[in-house]
Structure formats: C-alpha cells, structure tokens
Amino acid sequence: QVHLVESGGGLVQAGGSTRLSCTASGRVFAINAMGWYRQRPGKEREMVTIFTRGGESRYADAVKGRFTLSRDSTENTMSMYLRMNSLKPEDTAVYQCYAMTAYPEEYWGQGIQVTVPP
C-alpha cells in the first residue's frame, strides 16, 4: 500500500503562484512513477506532470514553462512539490497526486482545489 497526503492550493489571483505538496508513505520503494493530474470544471482528468524513477519527466503543454516539479525522498517517504507560477483562470481545477508502483498499482490523493478567479 502507498498512502498519499497532499497539501497546498486554495484561492490564487491570476498571475500569482502557489505550491502543491504530496508525500507518499508506505511501500515507496515500489513506486515507479509519481505525478499530478487535474480535473477542470466540466473536463476529464488530465495529466499535469509526471516523473519516473528512471529520471524521465513530462509536463502537459498547457503548463510548460509555468509549473515546475521537484522532489525529495527519505528512507520511508517520497515527496514531490509542484510550483505553479503565472496562474491562469483555466488552471482552476482539483489537483490530484498520483503514484504508480511496479506491480502495477495506482494510488491517488484526495485532491486539492486550486481556484484562480478571472
């Protein structure tokens, strides 16, 4: 089992910045990939950014140059941080942390609301 705990987000003015955090605990040694997805109002869930244990990372075109993922780990946890700059109203969404293990199993965080008013 992998447990994901998210924090951050909230109400941010257009052009502003915020940071989302996600910490994974449990069987972190089995995690092959972690990332963030989001679901905007009336839209399907979409990938924002994802990285693999092998060092590959991807960003959605809509966030490239504005969002930056960083990460660190301890013996028992793996954390990632999504720095979101130059926020736009279209970034308004519920953001979810995601982890996939080698078995494979998928895990999702509870979701964080980020709201960027027009």
Short mmCIF file of C-alpha atoms in Angstrom, two decimals:
data_model
loop_
_atom_site.label_atom_id
_atom_site.label_comp_id
_atom_site.label_asym_id
_atom_site.label_seq_id
_atom_site.Cartn_x
_atom_site.Cartn_y
_atom_site.Cartn_z
CA GLN A 1 0.00 0.00 0.00
CA VAL A 2 1.04 3.56 -0.72
CA HIS A 3 -0.54 6.44 1.15
CA LEU A 4 -0.56 9.90 -0.43
CA VAL A 5 -1.07 13.11 1.53
CA GLU A 6 -1.49 16.38 -0.31
CA SER A 7 -1.37 19.99 0.84
CA GLY A 8 -1.37 23.47 -0.58
CA GLY A 9 -3.57 25.09 -3.18
CA GLY A 10 -6.51 27.35 -2.43
CA LEU A 11 -7.52 30.65 -3.94
CA VAL A 12 -4.85 32.37 -6.00
CA GLN A 13 -5.10 35.55 -8.04
CA ALA A 14 -4.41 35.36 -11.74
CA GLY A 15 -0.73 35.76 -12.38
CA GLY A 16 0.09 34.53 -8.90
CA SER A 17 1.83 31.45 -7.63
CA THR A 18 1.22 28.59 -5.29
CA ARG A 19 2.76 25.28 -4.41
CA LEU A 20 1.26 21.85 -4.02
CA SER A 21 2.91 19.15 -1.96
CA CYS A 22 2.42 15.42 -1.94
CA THR A 23 4.10 12.97 0.39
CA ALA A 24 3.97 9.26 -0.21
CA SER A 25 4.49 6.75 2.57
CA GLY A 26 4.20 3.01 2.84
CA ARG A 27 5.71 0.94 0.05
CA VAL A 28 7.55 3.85 -1.53
CA PHE A 29 10.32 1.53 -2.65
CA ALA A 30 7.84 0.11 -5.17
CA ILE A 31 6.90 3.45 -6.72
CA ASN A 32 7.93 3.71 -10.35
CA ALA A 33 6.22 6.98 -11.20
CA MET A 34 4.63 9.94 -9.44
CA GLY A 35 2.91 12.98 -10.71
CA TRP A 36 0.00 15.36 -10.67
CA TYR A 37 -3.27 15.19 -12.54
CA ARG A 38 -6.06 17.72 -12.55
CA GLN A 39 -9.72 17.85 -13.39
CA ARG A 40 -11.01 21.20 -14.53
CA PRO A 41 -14.72 22.02 -14.30
CA GLY A 42 -16.62 20.14 -17.00
CA LYS A 43 -13.46 18.44 -18.26
CA GLU A 44 -11.93 15.00 -17.97
CA ARG A 45 -8.98 14.38 -15.72
CA GLU A 46 -5.70 15.21 -17.42
CA MET A 47 -2.03 14.74 -16.69
CA VAL A 48 -0.21 17.85 -15.49
CA THR A 49 3.23 16.43 -14.85
CA ILE A 50 4.74 13.06 -14.16
CA PHE A 51 8.18 11.71 -13.46
CA THR A 52 9.58 8.22 -13.37
CA ARG A 53 12.10 6.65 -11.09
CA GLY A 54 14.34 6.37 -14.13
CA GLY A 55 14.53 10.16 -14.32
CA GLU A 56 12.12 10.93 -17.12
CA SER A 57 9.68 13.77 -16.62
CA ARG A 58 6.86 15.18 -18.69
CA TYR A 59 4.70 18.27 -18.50
CA ALA A 60 1.44 18.99 -20.21
CA ASP A 61 1.83 21.60 -22.92
CA ALA A 62 -0.58 23.89 -21.09
CA VAL A 63 1.72 24.17 -18.09
CA LYS A 64 5.20 24.00 -19.61
CA GLY A 65 7.31 26.92 -18.51
CA ARG A 66 4.93 27.81 -15.69
CA PHE A 67 4.83 24.72 -13.49
CA THR A 68 7.91 23.06 -12.02
CA LEU A 69 8.10 19.74 -10.25
CA SER A 70 10.69 18.99 -7.61
CA ARG A 71 11.05 16.06 -5.31
CA ASP A 72 12.94 14.58 -2.44
CA SER A 73 12.91 11.37 -0.52
CA THR A 74 13.83 9.80 2.76
CA GLU A 75 14.15 6.18 3.69
CA ASN A 76 10.41 5.91 4.26
CA THR A 77 8.82 8.71 2.25
CA MET A 78 8.86 10.23 -1.18
CA SER A 79 7.70 13.82 -1.63
CA MET A 80 7.06 15.95 -4.63
CA TYR A 81 6.28 19.63 -4.94
CA LEU A 82 4.54 21.38 -7.77
CA ARG A 83 5.43 25.03 -8.04
CA MET A 84 2.74 26.75 -10.08
CA ASN A 85 3.58 30.19 -11.44
CA SER A 86 1.75 32.62 -13.67
CA LEU A 87 -1.54 31.01 -12.83
CA LYS A 88 -4.47 31.49 -15.16
CA PRO A 89 -8.19 31.06 -14.61
CA GLU A 90 -8.02 27.96 -16.80
CA ASP A 91 -5.74 26.37 -14.21
CA THR A 92 -8.70 26.22 -11.86
CA ALA A 93 -9.11 22.54 -11.06
CA VAL A 94 -8.94 19.81 -8.49
CA TYR A 95 -5.35 18.61 -8.49
CA GLN A 96 -4.59 15.04 -7.50
CA CYS A 97 -1.33 13.42 -6.59
CA TYR A 98 -0.70 10.11 -8.38
CA ALA A 99 1.66 7.23 -7.80
CA MET A 100 2.15 4.01 -9.68
CA THR A 101 4.05 1.02 -8.40
CA ALA A 102 5.80 -1.74 -10.23
CA TYR A 103 3.08 -4.32 -9.59
CA PRO A 104 1.37 -2.27 -11.12
CA GLU A 105 -0.91 -0.47 -8.70
CA GLU A 106 -2.21 3.06 -8.93
CA TYR A 107 -2.79 5.38 -6.00
CA TRP A 108 -4.49 8.74 -5.88
CA GLY A 109 -4.51 11.53 -3.36
CA GLN A 110 -7.72 13.02 -2.07
CA GLY A 111 -7.49 16.05 -4.33
CA ILE A 112 -6.75 19.72 -3.73
CA GLN A 113 -8.78 22.59 -5.09
CA VAL A 114 -6.90 25.38 -6.81
CA THR A 115 -9.07 28.31 -7.83
CA VAL A 116 -7.87 31.17 -9.99
CA PRO A 117 -10.64 33.74 -10.43
CA PRO A 118 -10.90 35.63 -13.74
#
